[in-house]
Amino acid sequence: HPLEFFLTNEQGRLTRMYPHSGHYRPGEAHMQRALFFFQQHGVELSTFSVDMQQIFKVCRKLSPKGGDDNAKSEKGKNKENDATIDNGKHQQANGQVKHAPPPQNMKKSKKTDCLHLMGGLEVACFLAHKAIMIKFGVFHQIHKIRRIPKESRSSVSVIISVVNN
């Protein structure tokens, strides 16, 4: 089973949850179980934050390889990261997104350098609502609507007939 990293403060209280276990990435179900476990054992979910990179499927930024990692810019950021670019994504004809490999002179930034933090309670609610939407087929209906040509989407009757079939 994938592990998650938990950071605590000096009093031993949970402050952050990182689902970065290395090779085996914890998924939504793992995060839900961990949050449920914490809640069942008296941990107040609103008192810590969770990194949502994996859940939101966020691409990490690319930055130039090499250079002095300790060099800081005026803003206190790494100079290399000031010139970051988005990881290349290419929309294919079938609608799928294909990730381009990083150029040879570029590297992905560390996961801990591009966190997407949300409160533990917000994450628990988000995952619970998402599970309910999946159970009731809401996302399936949305995907049906997205397949309708844009020029036909203005007709409510067309959308309703597609969703109901």
N, C-alpha and C. Protein backbone atom coordinates (compact mmCIF):
# COMPACT_ATOMS: atom_id res chain seq x y z
N HIS A 1 0.84 -1.19 0.00
CA HIS A 1 0.00 0.00 0.00
C HIS A 1 0.88 1.24 0.00
N PRO A 2 0.48 2.26 -0.74
CA PRO A 2 1.25 3.51 -0.76
C PRO A 2 1.25 4.18 0.61
N LEU A 3 2.34 4.81 0.90
CA LEU A 3 2.45 5.56 2.14
C LEU A 3 2.30 7.04 1.83
N GLU A 4 1.97 7.79 2.83
CA GLU A 4 1.91 9.23 2.69
C GLU A 4 2.83 9.82 3.73
N PHE A 5 3.36 10.99 3.46
CA PHE A 5 4.21 11.66 4.42
C PHE A 5 3.37 12.60 5.26
N PHE A 6 3.60 12.58 6.55
CA PHE A 6 2.89 13.45 7.46
C PHE A 6 3.91 14.32 8.17
N LEU A 7 3.69 15.61 8.17
CA LEU A 7 4.57 16.53 8.88
C LEU A 7 3.88 17.02 10.13
N THR A 8 4.63 17.07 11.20
CA THR A 8 4.08 17.53 12.47
C THR A 8 4.88 18.72 12.98
N ASN A 9 4.27 19.46 13.90
CA ASN A 9 4.98 20.56 14.52
C ASN A 9 5.73 20.03 15.75
N GLU A 10 6.33 20.91 16.52
CA GLU A 10 7.14 20.50 17.68
C GLU A 10 6.30 19.84 18.77
N GLN A 11 4.99 20.11 18.79
CA GLN A 11 4.11 19.49 19.78
C GLN A 11 3.57 18.14 19.27
N GLY A 12 3.99 17.71 18.08
CA GLY A 12 3.55 16.44 17.54
C GLY A 12 2.21 16.49 16.84
N ARG A 13 1.70 17.68 16.59
CA ARG A 13 0.41 17.82 15.91
C ARG A 13 0.63 17.84 14.40
N LEU A 14 -0.27 17.18 13.70
CA LEU A 14 -0.21 17.11 12.25
C LEU A 14 -0.37 18.51 11.66
N THR A 15 0.53 18.89 10.75
CA THR A 15 0.44 20.19 10.09
C THR A 15 0.21 20.06 8.58
N ARG A 16 0.81 19.02 7.97
CA ARG A 16 0.66 18.81 6.53
C ARG A 16 0.66 17.33 6.19
N MET A 17 -0.04 17.02 5.12
CA MET A 17 -0.08 15.66 4.61
C MET A 17 0.34 15.72 3.15
N TYR A 18 1.41 15.01 2.83
CA TYR A 18 1.91 14.95 1.46
C TYR A 18 1.72 13.55 0.90
N PRO A 19 0.92 13.39 -0.14
CA PRO A 19 0.79 12.07 -0.75
C PRO A 19 1.91 11.83 -1.77
N HIS A 20 3.15 11.93 -1.30
CA HIS A 20 4.33 11.74 -2.16
C HIS A 20 5.13 10.58 -1.60
N SER A 21 4.80 9.39 -1.99
CA SER A 21 5.50 8.25 -1.42
C SER A 21 6.64 7.76 -2.30
N GLY A 22 6.86 8.39 -3.41
CA GLY A 22 7.89 7.91 -4.32
C GLY A 22 7.27 7.18 -5.47
N HIS A 23 7.64 5.93 -5.67
CA HIS A 23 7.19 5.18 -6.83
C HIS A 23 5.68 4.92 -6.81
N TYR A 24 5.15 4.47 -5.67
CA TYR A 24 3.71 4.18 -5.56
C TYR A 24 2.99 5.41 -5.05
N ARG A 25 2.21 6.04 -5.92
CA ARG A 25 1.53 7.27 -5.54
C ARG A 25 0.19 6.96 -4.91
N PRO A 26 -0.05 7.47 -3.71
CA PRO A 26 -1.36 7.27 -3.10
C PRO A 26 -2.44 7.94 -3.94
N GLY A 27 -3.53 7.26 -4.13
CA GLY A 27 -4.64 7.81 -4.90
C GLY A 27 -5.69 8.41 -3.99
N GLU A 28 -6.81 8.74 -4.60
CA GLU A 28 -7.91 9.36 -3.86
C GLU A 28 -8.43 8.46 -2.75
N ALA A 29 -8.55 7.16 -3.03
CA ALA A 29 -9.07 6.24 -2.01
C ALA A 29 -8.13 6.17 -0.81
N HIS A 30 -6.83 6.19 -1.05
CA HIS A 30 -5.86 6.17 0.05
C HIS A 30 -6.00 7.43 0.89
N MET A 31 -6.14 8.57 0.20
CA MET A 31 -6.27 9.83 0.93
C MET A 31 -7.57 9.86 1.72
N GLN A 32 -8.65 9.36 1.13
CA GLN A 32 -9.93 9.30 1.84
C GLN A 32 -9.81 8.44 3.10
N ARG A 33 -9.17 7.28 2.96
CA ARG A 33 -9.01 6.39 4.12
C ARG A 33 -8.19 7.05 5.21
N ALA A 34 -7.09 7.73 4.82
CA ALA A 34 -6.25 8.40 5.82
C ALA A 34 -7.03 9.49 6.53
N LEU A 35 -7.76 10.31 5.78
CA LEU A 35 -8.54 11.38 6.40
C LEU A 35 -9.64 10.82 7.30
N PHE A 36 -10.29 9.75 6.87
CA PHE A 36 -11.33 9.11 7.68
C PHE A 36 -10.71 8.56 8.97
N PHE A 37 -9.55 7.93 8.86
CA PHE A 37 -8.85 7.40 10.03
C PHE A 37 -8.55 8.53 11.02
N PHE A 38 -8.00 9.63 10.51
CA PHE A 38 -7.68 10.76 11.39
C PHE A 38 -8.94 11.27 12.09
N GLN A 39 -10.00 11.44 11.31
CA GLN A 39 -11.24 11.97 11.88
C GLN A 39 -11.79 11.03 12.94
N GLN A 40 -11.76 9.73 12.68
CA GLN A 40 -12.26 8.74 13.63
C GLN A 40 -11.43 8.68 14.91
N HIS A 41 -10.19 9.14 14.83
CA HIS A 41 -9.31 9.13 16.00
C HIS A 41 -9.15 10.52 16.62
N GLY A 42 -10.10 11.40 16.33
CA GLY A 42 -10.16 12.68 17.02
C GLY A 42 -9.30 13.80 16.45
N VAL A 43 -8.72 13.62 15.29
CA VAL A 43 -7.93 14.69 14.69
C VAL A 43 -8.88 15.64 13.98
N GLU A 44 -8.78 16.91 14.31
CA GLU A 44 -9.60 17.93 13.67
C GLU A 44 -9.03 18.19 12.27
N LEU A 45 -9.79 17.85 11.23
CA LEU A 45 -9.29 17.92 9.86
C LEU A 45 -8.98 19.34 9.40
N SER A 46 -9.58 20.32 10.01
CA SER A 46 -9.34 21.71 9.59
C SER A 46 -8.01 22.26 10.12
N THR A 47 -7.28 21.48 10.91
CA THR A 47 -6.04 21.99 11.52
C THR A 47 -4.79 21.67 10.72
N PHE A 48 -4.92 20.99 9.58
CA PHE A 48 -3.73 20.69 8.77
C PHE A 48 -4.09 20.83 7.29
N SER A 49 -3.06 20.90 6.46
CA SER A 49 -3.28 21.04 5.02
C SER A 49 -2.78 19.80 4.29
N VAL A 50 -3.32 19.62 3.09
CA VAL A 50 -3.02 18.46 2.26
C VAL A 50 -2.58 18.94 0.89
N ASP A 51 -1.51 18.35 0.36
CA ASP A 51 -1.07 18.70 -0.99
C ASP A 51 -1.94 17.94 -2.00
N MET A 52 -2.55 18.67 -2.92
CA MET A 52 -3.51 18.10 -3.87
C MET A 52 -2.95 17.93 -5.29
N GLN A 53 -1.64 17.98 -5.46
CA GLN A 53 -1.06 17.83 -6.80
C GLN A 53 -1.54 16.56 -7.50
N GLN A 54 -1.49 15.45 -6.80
CA GLN A 54 -1.84 14.16 -7.38
C GLN A 54 -3.34 14.11 -7.73
N ILE A 55 -4.17 14.60 -6.83
CA ILE A 55 -5.62 14.56 -7.04
C ILE A 55 -6.03 15.47 -8.19
N PHE A 56 -5.44 16.68 -8.24
CA PHE A 56 -5.78 17.63 -9.31
C PHE A 56 -5.01 17.36 -10.60
N LYS A 57 -4.10 16.38 -10.56
CA LYS A 57 -3.29 16.00 -11.72
C LYS A 57 -2.56 17.22 -12.28
N VAL A 58 -1.87 17.90 -11.40
CA VAL A 58 -1.13 19.11 -11.74
C VAL A 58 0.24 18.74 -12.28
N CYS A 59 0.60 19.33 -13.41
CA CYS A 59 1.95 19.15 -13.94
C CYS A 59 2.89 20.09 -13.21
N ARG A 60 4.03 19.54 -12.81
CA ARG A 60 5.02 20.39 -12.18
C ARG A 60 5.68 21.26 -13.23
N LYS A 61 6.17 22.39 -12.80
CA LYS A 61 6.85 23.32 -13.69
C LYS A 61 8.20 22.74 -14.12
N LEU A 62 8.69 23.21 -15.26
CA LEU A 62 10.02 22.86 -15.73
C LEU A 62 10.94 24.03 -15.49
N SER A 63 12.17 23.74 -15.14
CA SER A 63 13.16 24.79 -14.96
C SER A 63 14.47 24.32 -15.56
N PRO A 64 15.37 25.26 -15.90
CA PRO A 64 16.65 24.87 -16.51
C PRO A 64 17.46 23.97 -15.58
N LYS A 65 18.14 22.96 -16.18
CA LYS A 65 19.02 22.09 -15.41
C LYS A 65 20.28 22.86 -15.05
N GLY A 66 20.92 22.41 -13.96
CA GLY A 66 22.19 23.00 -13.56
C GLY A 66 21.99 24.31 -12.84
N GLY A 67 23.06 25.05 -12.72
CA GLY A 67 22.98 26.34 -12.03
C GLY A 67 23.10 26.16 -10.54
N ASP A 68 23.13 27.27 -9.84
CA ASP A 68 23.28 27.27 -8.39
C ASP A 68 21.91 27.24 -7.75
N ASP A 69 21.56 26.11 -7.15
CA ASP A 69 20.24 25.98 -6.52
C ASP A 69 20.07 26.90 -5.32
N ASN A 70 21.18 27.42 -4.79
CA ASN A 70 21.09 28.29 -3.62
C ASN A 70 20.98 29.75 -4.00
N ALA A 71 21.14 30.07 -5.29
CA ALA A 71 21.07 31.46 -5.73
C ALA A 71 19.64 31.94 -5.61
N LYS A 72 19.43 33.02 -4.90
CA LYS A 72 18.08 33.55 -4.68
C LYS A 72 17.90 34.84 -5.46
N SER A 73 16.69 35.06 -5.93
CA SER A 73 16.36 36.30 -6.60
C SER A 73 15.84 37.30 -5.58
N GLU A 74 15.46 38.47 -6.05
CA GLU A 74 14.96 39.51 -5.15
C GLU A 74 13.71 39.05 -4.41
N LYS A 75 12.89 38.23 -5.06
CA LYS A 75 11.65 37.78 -4.45
C LYS A 75 11.87 36.65 -3.46
N GLY A 76 13.12 36.19 -3.30
CA GLY A 76 13.38 35.11 -2.38
C GLY A 76 13.19 33.74 -3.00
N LYS A 77 12.99 33.72 -4.30
CA LYS A 77 12.81 32.45 -4.99
C LYS A 77 14.12 32.06 -5.65
N ASN A 78 14.21 30.81 -6.01
CA ASN A 78 15.36 30.33 -6.74
C ASN A 78 15.37 31.02 -8.10
N LYS A 79 16.53 31.53 -8.53
CA LYS A 79 16.61 32.21 -9.83
C LYS A 79 16.18 31.30 -10.95
N GLU A 80 16.52 30.02 -10.85
CA GLU A 80 16.15 29.07 -11.90
C GLU A 80 14.63 28.98 -12.01
N ASN A 81 13.91 29.04 -10.87
CA ASN A 81 12.47 28.89 -10.90
C ASN A 81 11.75 30.13 -11.39
N ASP A 82 12.44 31.30 -11.38
CA ASP A 82 11.81 32.51 -11.88
C ASP A 82 11.54 32.41 -13.38
N ALA A 83 12.27 31.53 -14.08
CA ALA A 83 12.11 31.40 -15.52
C ALA A 83 11.42 30.08 -15.89
N THR A 84 10.59 29.57 -14.98
CA THR A 84 9.96 28.28 -15.26
C THR A 84 8.91 28.40 -16.35
N ILE A 85 8.67 27.28 -16.99
CA ILE A 85 7.62 27.21 -18.02
C ILE A 85 6.74 26.03 -17.70
N ASP A 86 5.53 26.04 -18.22
CA ASP A 86 4.63 24.91 -17.99
C ASP A 86 5.14 23.68 -18.72
N ASN A 87 4.95 22.53 -18.09
CA ASN A 87 5.29 21.27 -18.73
C ASN A 87 4.42 21.15 -19.98
N GLY A 88 5.02 20.75 -21.11
CA GLY A 88 4.30 20.72 -22.38
C GLY A 88 3.14 19.75 -22.39
N LYS A 89 1.98 20.22 -22.80
CA LYS A 89 0.80 19.39 -22.98
C LYS A 89 0.33 19.59 -24.41
N HIS A 90 -0.04 18.52 -25.06
CA HIS A 90 -0.52 18.62 -26.44
C HIS A 90 -1.88 17.95 -26.54
N GLN A 91 -2.88 18.70 -27.00
CA GLN A 91 -4.22 18.15 -27.18
C GLN A 91 -4.22 17.33 -28.47
N GLN A 92 -4.63 16.08 -28.37
CA GLN A 92 -4.70 15.23 -29.54
C GLN A 92 -6.09 15.32 -30.16
N ALA A 93 -6.23 14.83 -31.38
CA ALA A 93 -7.51 14.90 -32.09
C ALA A 93 -8.61 14.17 -31.33
N ASN A 94 -8.27 13.10 -30.59
CA ASN A 94 -9.28 12.35 -29.85
C ASN A 94 -9.63 12.99 -28.51
N GLY A 95 -9.07 14.17 -28.22
CA GLY A 95 -9.40 14.90 -27.00
C GLY A 95 -8.50 14.56 -25.82
N GLN A 96 -7.68 13.53 -25.95
CA GLN A 96 -6.80 13.16 -24.85
C GLN A 96 -5.61 14.12 -24.81
N VAL A 97 -5.06 14.29 -23.62
CA VAL A 97 -3.90 15.16 -23.46
C VAL A 97 -2.66 14.28 -23.36
N LYS A 98 -1.70 14.57 -24.20
CA LYS A 98 -0.44 13.83 -24.18
C LYS A 98 0.63 14.76 -23.63
N HIS A 99 1.37 14.27 -22.64
CA HIS A 99 2.43 15.07 -22.04
C HIS A 99 3.72 14.87 -22.82
N ALA A 100 4.28 15.96 -23.26
CA ALA A 100 5.54 15.90 -23.99
C ALA A 100 6.68 15.67 -23.00
N PRO A 101 7.69 14.92 -23.40
CA PRO A 101 8.83 14.74 -22.49
C PRO A 101 9.54 16.08 -22.32
N PRO A 102 10.14 16.30 -21.15
CA PRO A 102 10.83 17.58 -20.94
C PRO A 102 12.03 17.70 -21.87
N PRO A 103 12.31 18.91 -22.36
CA PRO A 103 13.51 19.11 -23.18
C PRO A 103 14.76 18.71 -22.39
N GLN A 104 15.82 18.37 -23.11
CA GLN A 104 17.04 17.86 -22.47
C GLN A 104 17.65 18.83 -21.46
N ASN A 105 17.50 20.12 -21.69
CA ASN A 105 18.12 21.10 -20.79
C ASN A 105 17.18 21.54 -19.66
N MET A 106 16.06 20.84 -19.52
CA MET A 106 15.07 21.20 -18.50
C MET A 106 14.85 20.03 -17.55
N LYS A 107 14.39 20.35 -16.35
CA LYS A 107 14.05 19.31 -15.37
C LYS A 107 12.77 19.73 -14.67
N LYS A 108 12.04 18.73 -14.16
CA LYS A 108 10.84 19.03 -13.38
C LYS A 108 11.26 19.58 -12.03
N SER A 109 10.50 20.54 -11.54
CA SER A 109 10.77 21.06 -10.20
C SER A 109 10.37 20.02 -9.17
N LYS A 110 10.86 20.16 -7.96
CA LYS A 110 10.52 19.23 -6.88
C LYS A 110 9.03 19.38 -6.54
N LYS A 111 8.42 18.28 -6.13
CA LYS A 111 7.00 18.34 -5.74
C LYS A 111 6.78 19.32 -4.61
N THR A 112 7.75 19.39 -3.70
CA THR A 112 7.60 20.28 -2.55
C THR A 112 7.80 21.75 -2.92
N ASP A 113 8.27 22.03 -4.15
CA ASP A 113 8.43 23.42 -4.60
C ASP A 113 7.18 23.96 -5.29
N CYS A 114 6.19 23.10 -5.55
CA CYS A 114 4.98 23.56 -6.24
C CYS A 114 3.74 22.92 -5.61
N LEU A 115 3.60 23.12 -4.31
CA LEU A 115 2.49 22.52 -3.58
C LEU A 115 1.16 23.18 -3.95
N HIS A 116 0.11 22.38 -3.87
CA HIS A 116 -1.26 22.85 -4.07
C HIS A 116 -2.02 22.46 -2.79
N LEU A 117 -1.88 23.30 -1.77
CA LEU A 117 -2.38 22.97 -0.45
C LEU A 117 -3.85 23.37 -0.28
N MET A 118 -4.58 22.46 0.35
CA MET A 118 -5.96 22.71 0.77
C MET A 118 -6.09 22.19 2.19
N GLY A 119 -7.01 22.75 2.94
CA GLY A 119 -7.27 22.28 4.29
C GLY A 119 -7.77 20.84 4.27
N GLY A 120 -7.41 20.07 5.28
CA GLY A 120 -7.82 18.67 5.37
C GLY A 120 -9.32 18.48 5.30
N LEU A 121 -10.08 19.35 5.95
CA LEU A 121 -11.55 19.24 5.92
C LEU A 121 -12.07 19.49 4.51
N GLU A 122 -11.52 20.50 3.82
CA GLU A 122 -11.92 20.78 2.44
C GLU A 122 -11.64 19.59 1.53
N VAL A 123 -10.49 18.96 1.72
CA VAL A 123 -10.12 17.81 0.90
C VAL A 123 -11.08 16.65 1.16
N ALA A 124 -11.39 16.40 2.42
CA ALA A 124 -12.32 15.32 2.76
C ALA A 124 -13.68 15.57 2.12
N CYS A 125 -14.17 16.80 2.18
CA CYS A 125 -15.47 17.14 1.57
C CYS A 125 -15.40 17.03 0.05
N PHE A 126 -14.32 17.51 -0.55
CA PHE A 126 -14.13 17.44 -1.99
C PHE A 126 -14.18 15.98 -2.46
N LEU A 127 -13.41 15.12 -1.80
CA LEU A 127 -13.35 13.71 -2.20
C LEU A 127 -14.69 13.01 -1.98
N ALA A 128 -15.39 13.35 -0.89
CA ALA A 128 -16.69 12.75 -0.63
C ALA A 128 -17.70 13.17 -1.69
N HIS A 129 -17.72 14.45 -2.04
CA HIS A 129 -18.64 14.93 -3.07
C HIS A 129 -18.31 14.34 -4.43
N LYS A 130 -17.03 14.22 -4.73
CA LYS A 130 -16.63 13.62 -6.00
C LYS A 130 -17.11 12.17 -6.09
N ALA A 131 -16.96 11.43 -5.00
CA ALA A 131 -17.41 10.04 -4.97
C ALA A 131 -18.92 9.95 -5.20
N ILE A 132 -19.67 10.86 -4.61
CA ILE A 132 -21.13 10.88 -4.81
C ILE A 132 -21.47 11.19 -6.26
N MET A 133 -20.76 12.15 -6.85
CA MET A 133 -21.01 12.50 -8.26
C MET A 133 -20.70 11.32 -9.18
N ILE A 134 -19.64 10.59 -8.88
CA ILE A 134 -19.31 9.40 -9.67
C ILE A 134 -20.40 8.35 -9.52
N LYS A 135 -20.82 8.11 -8.27
CA LYS A 135 -21.84 7.10 -7.99
C LYS A 135 -23.14 7.37 -8.77
N PHE A 136 -23.53 8.63 -8.86
CA PHE A 136 -24.78 8.98 -9.53
C PHE A 136 -24.61 9.30 -11.02
N GLY A 137 -23.41 9.08 -11.56
CA GLY A 137 -23.20 9.22 -13.00
C GLY A 137 -23.11 10.63 -13.52
N VAL A 138 -22.88 11.59 -12.65
CA VAL A 138 -22.83 12.99 -13.09
C VAL A 138 -21.70 13.21 -14.09
N PHE A 139 -20.52 12.66 -13.80
CA PHE A 139 -19.38 12.87 -14.71
C PHE A 139 -19.62 12.19 -16.05
N HIS A 140 -20.29 11.05 -16.03
CA HIS A 140 -20.61 10.37 -17.28
C HIS A 140 -21.51 11.27 -18.14
N GLN A 141 -22.49 11.91 -17.51
CA GLN A 141 -23.38 12.81 -18.23
C GLN A 141 -22.62 14.03 -18.77
N ILE A 142 -21.69 14.55 -17.98
CA ILE A 142 -20.89 15.70 -18.42
C ILE A 142 -20.08 15.31 -19.65
N HIS A 143 -19.49 14.12 -19.64
CA HIS A 143 -18.70 13.66 -20.78
C HIS A 143 -19.58 13.50 -22.03
N LYS A 144 -20.82 13.08 -21.84
CA LYS A 144 -21.75 12.99 -22.97
C LYS A 144 -21.98 14.38 -23.56
N ILE A 145 -22.20 15.36 -22.70
CA ILE A 145 -22.45 16.74 -23.14
C ILE A 145 -21.23 17.30 -23.86
N ARG A 146 -20.04 16.99 -23.36
CA ARG A 146 -18.82 17.51 -23.99
C ARG A 146 -18.61 16.96 -25.40
N ARG A 147 -19.21 15.81 -25.70
CA ARG A 147 -19.08 15.22 -27.04
C ARG A 147 -20.03 15.86 -28.06
N ILE A 148 -20.99 16.63 -27.57
CA ILE A 148 -21.91 17.32 -28.48
C ILE A 148 -21.14 18.46 -29.14
N PRO A 149 -21.27 18.62 -30.46
CA PRO A 149 -20.58 19.75 -31.11
C PRO A 149 -21.00 21.08 -30.46
N LYS A 150 -20.06 21.97 -30.32
CA LYS A 150 -20.30 23.25 -29.62
C LYS A 150 -21.50 24.00 -30.18
N GLU A 151 -21.66 23.97 -31.50
CA GLU A 151 -22.76 24.73 -32.10
C GLU A 151 -24.13 24.16 -31.73
N SER A 152 -24.18 22.90 -31.30
CA SER A 152 -25.45 22.28 -30.91
C SER A 152 -25.73 22.40 -29.41
N ARG A 153 -24.75 22.82 -28.65
CA ARG A 153 -24.92 22.88 -27.19
C ARG A 153 -25.86 23.99 -26.74
N SER A 154 -26.16 24.93 -27.61
CA SER A 154 -27.05 26.02 -27.22
C SER A 154 -28.51 25.56 -27.16
N SER A 155 -28.79 24.38 -27.70
CA SER A 155 -30.13 23.84 -27.68
C SER A 155 -30.31 22.92 -26.47
N VAL A 156 -31.15 23.35 -25.54
CA VAL A 156 -31.40 22.58 -24.33
C VAL A 156 -32.00 21.22 -24.67
N SER A 157 -32.87 21.18 -25.66
CA SER A 157 -33.52 19.91 -26.03
C SER A 157 -32.49 18.89 -26.53
N VAL A 158 -31.47 19.35 -27.27
CA VAL A 158 -30.41 18.44 -27.75
C VAL A 158 -29.64 17.90 -26.56
N ILE A 159 -29.27 18.76 -25.63
CA ILE A 159 -28.51 18.33 -24.45
C ILE A 159 -29.30 17.32 -23.64
N ILE A 160 -30.57 17.61 -23.40
CA ILE A 160 -31.40 16.70 -22.60
C ILE A 160 -31.54 15.36 -23.29
N SER A 161 -31.73 15.35 -24.59
CA SER A 161 -31.89 14.07 -25.30
C SER A 161 -30.58 13.26 -25.25
N VAL A 162 -29.43 13.91 -25.34
CA VAL A 162 -28.15 13.21 -25.27
C VAL A 162 -27.94 12.63 -23.87
N VAL A 163 -28.21 13.40 -22.85
CA VAL A 163 -28.01 12.96 -21.48
C VAL A 163 -28.95 11.81 -21.12
N ASN A 164 -30.16 11.86 -21.60
CA ASN A 164 -31.15 10.82 -21.27
C ASN A 164 -30.97 9.54 -22.05
N ASN A 165 -30.15 9.53 -23.07
CA ASN A 165 -29.93 8.31 -23.87
C ASN A 165 -28.70 7.58 -23.42
